Coordinates of C-alpha atoms in Angstrom, one line a residue:
M1 CA 105.8 47.2 129.1
N2 CA 102.3 46.0 129.6
I3 CA 99.6 48.2 131.0
P4 CA 96.1 47.2 132.9
G5 CA 93.5 47.8 131.0
R6 CA 92.2 50.7 133.4
D7 CA 95.7 51.8 133.7
R8 CA 95.5 52.2 129.7
F9 CA 92.5 53.9 130.1
A10 CA 94.0 56.3 132.5
W11 CA 97.1 56.9 130.2
L12 CA 94.8 58.2 127.2
L13 CA 92.8 60.2 128.9
V14 CA 95.6 62.0 130.7
L15 CA 97.5 62.5 126.8
L16 CA 94.0 63.6 125.5
V17 CA 94.0 66.2 128.2
G18 CA 97.5 67.3 127.2
L19 CA 96.8 67.2 123.8
V20 CA 93.6 69.4 124.2
A21 CA 95.1 71.9 126.7
A22 CA 98.2 72.3 123.9
G23 CA 96.1 73.2 121.0
I24 CA 93.7 75.6 123.5
S25 CA 96.8 77.6 124.6
A26 CA 98.5 77.6 121.2
D27 CA 97.9 81.3 119.4
P28 CA 96.2 80.5 116.1
G29 CA 97.6 83.5 114.3
D30 CA 101.3 82.9 115.6
S31 CA 103.0 81.1 113.0
G32 CA 106.6 81.4 115.1
S33 CA 108.1 83.6 112.0
P34 CA 108.8 87.5 112.5
P35 CA 106.8 89.4 111.1
E36 CA 107.3 90.6 107.2
P37 CA 109.1 93.5 106.5
L38 CA 107.1 96.3 105.1
S39 CA 108.4 99.8 103.4
F40 CA 105.1 102.8 103.4
E41 CA 105.7 102.3 99.7
Q42 CA 105.2 98.9 99.4
A43 CA 102.0 99.5 101.7
L44 CA 100.8 101.7 99.3
R45 CA 101.0 99.3 96.3
E46 CA 99.3 96.9 98.0
M47 CA 96.7 99.2 99.7
F48 CA 95.9 100.3 95.9
A49 CA 95.7 97.0 94.8
R50 CA 93.5 95.6 97.1
H51 CA 91.2 98.3 99.1
E52 CA 87.8 97.8 97.6
T53 CA 86.6 101.3 98.8
L54 CA 89.2 102.5 95.7
L55 CA 88.5 99.3 93.5
A56 CA 84.5 100.6 93.8
A57 CA 85.6 104.1 93.1
V58 CA 87.3 102.7 89.9
S59 CA 84.0 100.3 88.8
D60 CA 82.4 104.1 89.2
V61 CA 84.8 105.7 86.6
N62 CA 84.4 102.7 84.4
R63 CA 80.8 103.2 84.5
A64 CA 80.7 106.7 84.1
G65 CA 82.8 106.0 80.7
A66 CA 80.2 103.7 79.4
E67 CA 77.0 105.9 80.2
R68 CA 79.5 108.5 78.5
N69 CA 79.2 106.4 75.4
A70 CA 76.0 105.6 75.3
V71 CA 74.7 109.4 75.6
R72 CA 77.1 109.6 72.3
S73 CA 75.0 107.6 70.4
L74 CA 72.3 110.1 70.3
R75 CA 73.6 112.1 67.7
L76 CA 73.5 108.6 65.1
P77 CA 70.6 107.5 63.4
R78 CA 68.4 104.6 65.2
I79 CA 68.0 101.5 62.9
D80 CA 65.2 98.9 63.9
L81 CA 64.3 95.4 63.0
E82 CA 60.7 94.2 62.9
A83 CA 59.0 91.2 62.2
K84 CA 55.8 89.8 62.5
Q85 CA 53.3 86.9 61.8
T86 CA 49.5 87.6 62.3
F87 CA 46.5 85.4 62.3
L88 CA 42.7 86.9 61.9
D89 CA 39.6 85.6 62.6
A90 CA 38.8 85.9 58.6
P91 CA 40.5 87.1 55.4
I92 CA 39.6 90.8 54.6
E93 CA 37.7 91.6 51.8
I94 CA 35.9 94.6 50.0
G95 CA 33.1 94.9 47.6
V96 CA 30.5 97.4 46.0
D97 CA 26.8 96.6 47.0
P98 CA 24.5 95.5 44.7
V99 CA 27.8 94.2 42.6
P100 CA 28.1 90.7 43.8
V101 CA 31.4 90.8 43.5
R102 CA 34.3 91.1 46.4
F103 CA 38.0 91.2 46.8
T104 CA 40.6 90.1 49.8
V105 CA 42.4 92.7 50.4
Q106 CA 44.3 90.9 53.5
D107 CA 44.6 87.0 54.1
A108 CA 43.6 86.0 57.3
Q109 CA 46.9 85.0 57.9
F110 CA 50.5 87.2 56.4
T111 CA 53.7 88.3 57.5
E112 CA 54.8 91.6 58.1
G113 CA 58.8 92.3 58.2
Q114 CA 60.2 96.2 58.5
V115 CA 63.5 97.7 59.0
T116 CA 62.4 101.5 60.4
L117 CA 65.3 104.3 61.0
S118 CA 64.9 107.5 63.0
W119 CA 67.8 110.1 63.0
P120 CA 67.3 113.7 65.5
V121 CA 68.7 116.1 63.0
Y122 CA 67.9 119.3 65.9
A123 CA 66.3 118.3 69.4
G124 CA 66.6 122.1 70.6
G125 CA 70.3 121.7 72.3
R126 CA 68.7 118.2 74.5
I127 CA 71.5 116.6 72.7
R128 CA 74.3 118.8 73.2
A129 CA 73.4 119.6 76.5
A130 CA 73.2 115.3 77.5
N131 CA 76.6 114.8 76.0
R132 CA 78.2 117.9 78.3
A133 CA 76.5 116.4 81.1
A134 CA 77.9 113.4 80.5
E135 CA 81.2 114.3 80.1
E136 CA 81.0 116.5 82.9
K137 CA 79.8 113.2 84.8
V138 CA 83.1 111.5 84.1
V139 CA 85.5 114.2 85.3
E140 CA 83.6 114.0 88.9
V141 CA 83.5 110.4 89.2
E142 CA 87.2 110.7 88.3
A143 CA 88.0 113.7 91.2
E144 CA 86.0 111.3 93.4
L145 CA 88.4 108.4 92.8
R146 CA 91.5 111.0 93.3
R147 CA 89.9 112.2 96.4
T148 CA 88.9 108.7 97.6
R149 CA 92.8 107.9 97.0
H150 CA 94.1 110.7 98.9
S151 CA 92.3 110.1 101.7
L152 CA 93.3 106.4 101.9
I153 CA 96.4 107.5 101.6
T154 CA 96.5 109.5 104.8
E155 CA 94.1 106.9 106.5
L156 CA 97.3 104.7 105.5
A157 CA 99.5 107.2 106.9
R158 CA 97.8 107.2 110.3
R159 CA 97.4 103.4 110.5
Y160 CA 100.9 102.6 109.5
F161 CA 103.2 105.2 111.4
G162 CA 100.5 104.8 114.4
L163 CA 101.5 101.1 114.5
Q164 CA 104.8 102.2 114.7
L165 CA 104.1 104.9 117.6
A166 CA 101.9 101.9 119.8
E167 CA 105.4 99.8 119.1
A168 CA 107.4 102.5 120.6
A169 CA 104.9 103.1 123.5
E170 CA 105.2 99.8 124.3
R171 CA 108.4 99.4 124.1
V172 CA 108.4 102.7 126.5
A173 CA 106.5 101.0 128.9
R174 CA 108.2 97.9 128.9
L175 CA 111.4 99.7 129.9
K176 CA 109.9 101.6 132.5
A177 CA 108.5 98.9 133.9
E178 CA 112.1 97.4 134.0
D179 CA 113.5 100.1 135.6
L180 CA 110.6 100.2 138.1
A181 CA 111.8 96.6 138.9
A182 CA 115.1 96.8 139.1
H183 CA 114.4 100.1 141.4
E184 CA 111.9 97.8 143.8
R185 CA 114.9 95.4 144.1
R186 CA 117.0 97.5 145.5
A187 CA 114.2 99.0 147.7
K188 CA 113.9 95.9 148.8
R189 CA 117.4 95.2 149.7
L190 CA 118.0 98.5 151.0
M191 CA 115.0 97.6 153.3
E192 CA 116.4 94.4 154.7
E193 CA 119.7 96.3 155.7
G194 CA 117.9 98.8 157.5
V195 CA 119.0 101.8 155.0
I196 CA 115.1 102.4 154.0
A197 CA 111.8 102.4 155.8
K198 CA 109.3 99.2 154.5
V199 CA 107.2 102.2 153.5
E200 CA 109.7 102.9 150.5
W201 CA 110.1 99.7 149.6
L202 CA 105.9 98.9 149.3
S203 CA 105.9 102.1 147.1
A204 CA 108.5 101.0 144.9
R205 CA 106.5 97.7 144.6
V206 CA 102.9 99.4 144.0
A207 CA 104.4 101.7 141.1
A208 CA 106.5 98.4 139.6
S209 CA 103.1 96.3 139.8
Q210 CA 101.8 99.8 138.0
A211 CA 103.7 99.6 135.4
R212 CA 103.9 96.1 134.4
A213 CA 100.3 96.8 133.8
E214 CA 100.7 99.5 132.0
A215 CA 103.1 97.7 129.9
E216 CA 100.3 95.3 129.0
S217 CA 97.8 97.4 127.8
A218 CA 100.5 98.9 125.7
A219 CA 100.9 95.5 124.2
A220 CA 97.0 94.8 123.5
D221 CA 97.6 98.7 121.8
V222 CA 100.2 97.1 119.4
R223 CA 97.9 94.2 118.5
V224 CA 95.0 96.4 117.7
A225 CA 97.3 98.9 115.7
R226 CA 98.9 96.0 113.7
E227 CA 94.9 94.6 113.1
G228 CA 93.9 98.1 111.8
L229 CA 97.1 98.0 109.4
M230 CA 96.5 94.4 108.2
N231 CA 92.7 95.7 107.3
M232 CA 93.8 98.3 105.8
L233 CA 95.9 96.2 103.3
N234 CA 93.2 93.6 102.9
R235 CA 95.7 91.2 104.3
D236 CA 94.8 87.5 106.2
G237 CA 97.9 86.2 106.2
D238 CA 101.2 87.0 108.0
L239 CA 101.8 89.6 110.3
V240 CA 103.8 93.1 109.0
A241 CA 106.2 94.9 110.7
P242 CA 106.5 98.9 109.5
S243 CA 109.9 99.3 108.2
T244 CA 109.8 103.4 106.8
P245 CA 111.2 104.6 110.1
L246 CA 108.8 107.9 111.7
F247 CA 110.3 111.0 110.3
V248 CA 110.9 114.4 111.0
P249 CA 109.6 117.1 108.2
E250 CA 112.3 119.1 106.5
A251 CA 112.7 121.4 103.9
L252 CA 109.5 122.1 103.5
P253 CA 107.6 124.7 101.1
E254 CA 106.1 127.4 102.6
Q255 CA 102.7 127.7 103.8
Q256 CA 101.4 130.0 100.8
A257 CA 103.3 127.5 98.6
F258 CA 100.7 124.9 99.6
L259 CA 97.9 127.0 99.6
E260 CA 98.1 128.5 96.1
R261 CA 97.3 124.6 95.3
I262 CA 93.9 124.9 96.6
N263 CA 92.7 125.7 92.8
A264 CA 90.6 124.0 89.7
D265 CA 92.9 120.8 90.1
H266 CA 92.6 120.1 93.7
P267 CA 90.5 117.0 93.5
V268 CA 87.3 118.1 95.9
I269 CA 87.4 121.7 94.3
A270 CA 87.1 119.7 90.6
L271 CA 84.5 117.7 91.7
V272 CA 82.1 120.5 93.2
A273 CA 83.0 122.6 90.0
A274 CA 81.6 119.1 87.8
R275 CA 78.5 119.2 89.7
Q276 CA 78.1 122.9 88.9
R277 CA 79.1 122.5 85.3
Q278 CA 76.6 119.2 85.0
A279 CA 74.0 121.7 86.9
R280 CA 74.5 124.3 83.8
A281 CA 73.9 121.6 81.5
G282 CA 70.9 120.6 83.0
V283 CA 69.5 124.6 82.4
E284 CA 70.2 124.4 78.7
A285 CA 68.5 120.8 78.3
E286 CA 65.2 122.0 79.7
R287 CA 65.6 125.4 77.9
G288 CA 65.6 122.7 74.7
Q289 CA 62.1 121.0 76.0
R290 CA 60.4 124.2 74.5
K291 CA 62.2 124.1 71.2
P292 CA 61.3 121.9 68.3
T293 CA 62.3 118.7 67.4
I294 CA 63.2 117.9 64.0
Y295 CA 64.2 114.3 62.8
L296 CA 64.1 112.1 59.7
F297 CA 62.5 108.3 59.6
G298 CA 62.0 106.1 56.9
M299 CA 60.9 102.2 56.7
H300 CA 61.4 99.8 54.1
E301 CA 59.1 96.2 53.5
L302 CA 61.0 93.3 53.6
V303 CA 58.1 90.8 52.8
P304 CA 56.5 92.6 50.1
E305 CA 54.1 89.4 49.4
D306 CA 51.8 90.0 52.0
L307 CA 51.1 93.8 51.5
T308 CA 47.6 95.3 50.9
L309 CA 47.1 97.6 48.2
L310 CA 47.1 100.6 50.7
D311 CA 50.6 99.8 52.6
P312 CA 53.8 101.1 50.6
R313 CA 57.1 99.1 50.4
W314 CA 59.0 101.8 51.3
A315 CA 58.6 105.1 52.5
A316 CA 60.7 109.0 53.9
G317 CA 60.7 111.9 55.2
V318 CA 61.0 114.8 57.5
G319 CA 59.4 115.2 60.8
V320 CA 58.4 118.2 63.5
R321 CA 57.5 117.6 67.0
Q322 CA 56.8 120.9 69.0
N323 CA 55.5 120.7 73.0
L324 CA 52.3 123.6 73.0
F325 CA 51.6 123.2 76.6
D326 CA 53.2 121.1 79.6
G327 CA 51.3 122.9 82.6
G328 CA 54.8 124.6 82.9
Q329 CA 56.8 121.6 84.1
S330 CA 60.0 122.9 81.9
R331 CA 60.4 126.2 83.2
S332 CA 59.4 124.6 86.5
R333 CA 62.1 121.7 86.1
E334 CA 64.5 124.7 84.6
T335 CA 64.1 126.9 87.6
A336 CA 65.1 123.8 89.5
A337 CA 68.1 123.1 88.0
K338 CA 69.4 127.2 87.8
Y339 CA 68.9 126.5 92.0
L340 CA 71.1 123.3 92.0
E341 CA 73.8 125.5 89.9
E342 CA 73.5 127.4 92.6
K343 CA 74.4 125.6 95.0
A344 CA 77.4 123.9 93.3
K345 CA 79.0 127.6 93.2
L346 CA 78.5 128.0 96.9
T347 CA 79.3 124.7 98.1
R348 CA 82.7 125.2 96.0
K349 CA 83.2 128.8 97.5
R350 CA 82.6 127.1 100.8
L351 CA 84.8 124.4 100.6
E352 CA 87.8 126.4 99.0
R353 CA 88.1 128.2 102.5
D354 CA 87.4 125.2 104.6
L355 CA 90.8 123.6 102.6
K356 CA 93.1 126.5 103.2
T357 CA 91.5 126.5 106.8
L358 CA 92.7 122.9 107.2
A359 CA 95.9 123.5 105.2
V360 CA 97.2 126.3 107.7
K361 CA 95.7 124.2 110.5
S362 CA 98.0 121.1 109.3
W363 CA 100.9 123.5 108.6
E364 CA 100.8 125.0 112.6
E365 CA 100.3 121.4 113.8
I366 CA 104.2 120.4 111.9
Q367 CA 105.5 123.0 113.6
K368 CA 104.3 122.7 117.1
A369 CA 105.2 119.2 116.9
L370 CA 109.0 120.4 115.6
R371 CA 109.2 122.6 118.5
D372 CA 107.6 119.8 121.1
G373 CA 110.1 116.9 119.4
Q374 CA 113.4 119.8 120.1
A375 CA 112.0 120.2 123.7
M376 CA 111.3 116.7 124.4
A377 CA 114.9 115.4 123.2
E378 CA 116.2 118.2 125.4
L379 CA 113.8 117.4 128.3
E380 CA 114.9 113.5 127.9
E381 CA 118.9 114.4 128.6
L382 CA 117.7 116.2 131.9
A383 CA 115.0 113.6 132.5
R384 CA 118.2 110.9 132.2
E385 CA 120.4 112.9 134.2
N386 CA 117.8 113.5 136.9
L387 CA 117.2 109.7 137.6
R388 CA 120.5 109.0 137.9
V389 CA 121.3 111.4 140.7
R390 CA 118.0 109.9 142.5
S391 CA 119.1 107.0 142.1
R392 CA 122.2 107.1 143.8
A393 CA 120.7 109.4 146.2
F394 CA 118.1 106.7 147.1
E395 CA 120.7 104.5 147.4
E396 CA 122.5 106.4 149.8
G397 CA 119.4 106.8 151.9
L398 CA 118.7 110.4 150.8
A399 CA 116.0 110.4 148.6
T400 CA 112.9 108.5 148.7
S401 CA 111.1 106.2 146.5
L402 CA 108.5 108.2 145.5
E403 CA 111.1 110.8 143.8
V404 CA 113.1 107.8 142.2
V405 CA 109.4 106.9 140.7
D406 CA 108.7 110.3 139.4
A407 CA 111.8 110.2 138.2
V408 CA 111.5 106.9 135.8
V409 CA 108.1 108.3 135.0
S410 CA 109.6 111.6 133.3
L411 CA 112.5 109.9 131.6
Q412 CA 109.9 107.4 130.0
R413 CA 107.3 110.8 129.2
A414 CA 110.0 112.5 127.5
R415 CA 111.3 109.4 125.5
L416 CA 107.8 108.8 124.6
G417 CA 106.9 112.3 124.3
R418 CA 110.2 112.5 121.4
I419 CA 108.6 109.8 119.4
K420 CA 105.0 111.3 119.6
A421 CA 106.1 114.6 118.4
A422 CA 107.8 112.5 115.2
H423 CA 104.3 110.9 114.8
D424 CA 102.0 114.1 115.0
A425 CA 105.1 115.9 112.6
D426 CA 104.1 112.9 110.4
Q427 CA 100.3 112.9 110.5
G428 CA 100.1 116.5 109.9
L429 CA 102.4 116.4 107.1
F430 CA 99.8 113.8 105.3
R431 CA 96.8 115.6 106.6
L432 CA 98.2 119.5 104.8
L433 CA 99.4 116.9 101.7
E434 CA 95.5 116.0 101.1
A435 CA 93.9 119.7 101.9
A436 CA 96.4 120.9 99.3
G437 CA 95.6 117.8 96.8
L438 CA 99.0 116.6 97.1
S439 CA 99.3 113.4 98.7
D440 CA 100.2 111.3 95.3
D441 CA 103.4 113.3 95.7
C442 CA 103.7 111.9 99.8
L443 CA 107.0 109.7 98.9
E444 CA 108.6 112.5 98.0
Y445 CA 108.1 114.8 101.3
L446 CA 109.1 110.8 102.8
K447 CA 112.4 110.8 101.5
R448 CA 113.1 114.3 102.0
G449 CA 112.6 113.6 105.6
K450 CA 115.4 113.0 108.2
P451 CA 114.3 109.4 109.7
M452 CA 113.8 109.4 113.7
E453 CA 116.2 107.4 115.7
I454 CA 114.5 105.5 118.6
D455 CA 117.1 104.0 121.2
L456 CA 114.9 101.8 123.6
A457 CA 117.1 99.1 123.8
E458 CA 117.9 98.5 127.4
P459 CA 116.5 100.1 130.6
F460 CA 118.1 103.3 132.6
L461 CA 118.2 101.2 135.9
E462 CA 120.7 98.6 136.2
P463 CA 120.2 95.5 139.5
M464 CA 122.1 96.5 141.6
V465 CA 126.2 94.7 141.2
P466 CA 128.6 94.2 144.5
G467 CA 130.9 97.1 143.6
D468 CA 127.6 99.2 144.0
E469 CA 127.1 97.6 147.2
Q470 CA 130.2 98.1 148.6
A471 CA 130.6 101.5 147.7
R472 CA 127.2 102.0 149.4
H473 CA 128.5 100.5 152.5
E474 CA 131.4 103.0 152.7
T475 CA 129.2 105.8 152.0
T476 CA 126.5 104.7 155.2
E477 CA 129.7 104.2 157.6
A478 CA 131.3 107.9 156.5
R479 CA 128.2 109.6 157.3
S480 CA 127.6 107.7 160.3
R481 CA 131.0 109.0 161.3

């Protein structure tokens, strides 16, 4: 087919605009494939392997271990090698006047090479205190690593199960929108048949429009929640879909069992206790400043050819150094270290009380969520029956559109309330485990729980069918007679 030049340009322009529009409308993050199922255990492994905060805490542990090894070497001798090539403006000579004889004791250019040794024998307990502080620093950063890991587990649970709650809320909102859309269609047909007033249809239409807007808002919440989970897992590729369902915690130990775990093994308590012991080591180190230092020393000349008559080839001995006056600095630093130890002691007591309060609070939140879940399950059955009755009464002209809308809202609120109760119980469990220092055992508690059954497949209200319409006509005629 021959296309004139001007028409050919127009066709190319249309094709280009179409391609650009297609590129703009395409979602670059939507690969077309369904989200990848991801269990909570898999999410834990991915977070442990990729999360930067956790990896930084591991680096702190390695750094503290290297510093501890450096402090341990303070007990060992220090050996240094030194070599120098020296140039003088003139040789060094000595003589005795008036005897005209002079002796050269040092050439204008000479070489020196020495091996020196210094070995502390006694340092007033400062080396022992430094080693103790370094050991406790390792304990501190290891406890900090555990605390960080427990905190991240709780945060991962919040985002993982929070995404499931957001998805359930979106499905509930979609079902609500579908129910109200079906109600609006019925109301319109009944209005056209003269059974109800137009205001009833308008009320149903407004409710349906609001429900559609709420469903779109819930979909946006799902996207935000999924992005939060992806960020937690440090993922940039395909989307994920949580496969571990919400669960109802069961077979939980008594509250006192969790409170008893808040002891020296708790990462937060262990962290503060390690800081307290470091402060105590600091007190010992400052006391050692006022004690003498005894050390061994020695040297050996490697280039004896350039030695003068006064320089030894080797030397060894013992030395003592004692501070006589430092202006009171050591005592002031000792006092400061004591205050630091006292602060760590008080902080530990305060944290123990706060953790126990948090454990009690989380325990009570779990119990409350379990009670709410049971109540919402009963309420859902009642709301389902109420909606059925209200819908039938509306078709017969015995109920208002607002009553049907309220019944739909009550049913969806009960549905979402039951799901949210399980979500709140799960979040309370992870907070309780973190407060008790048991977050590493979360998978065991998850396996003990009862998976939440969420049946949100279809809307409750169905479009009006011919049989329903015939029954409604018969009911209307019977009521008119």
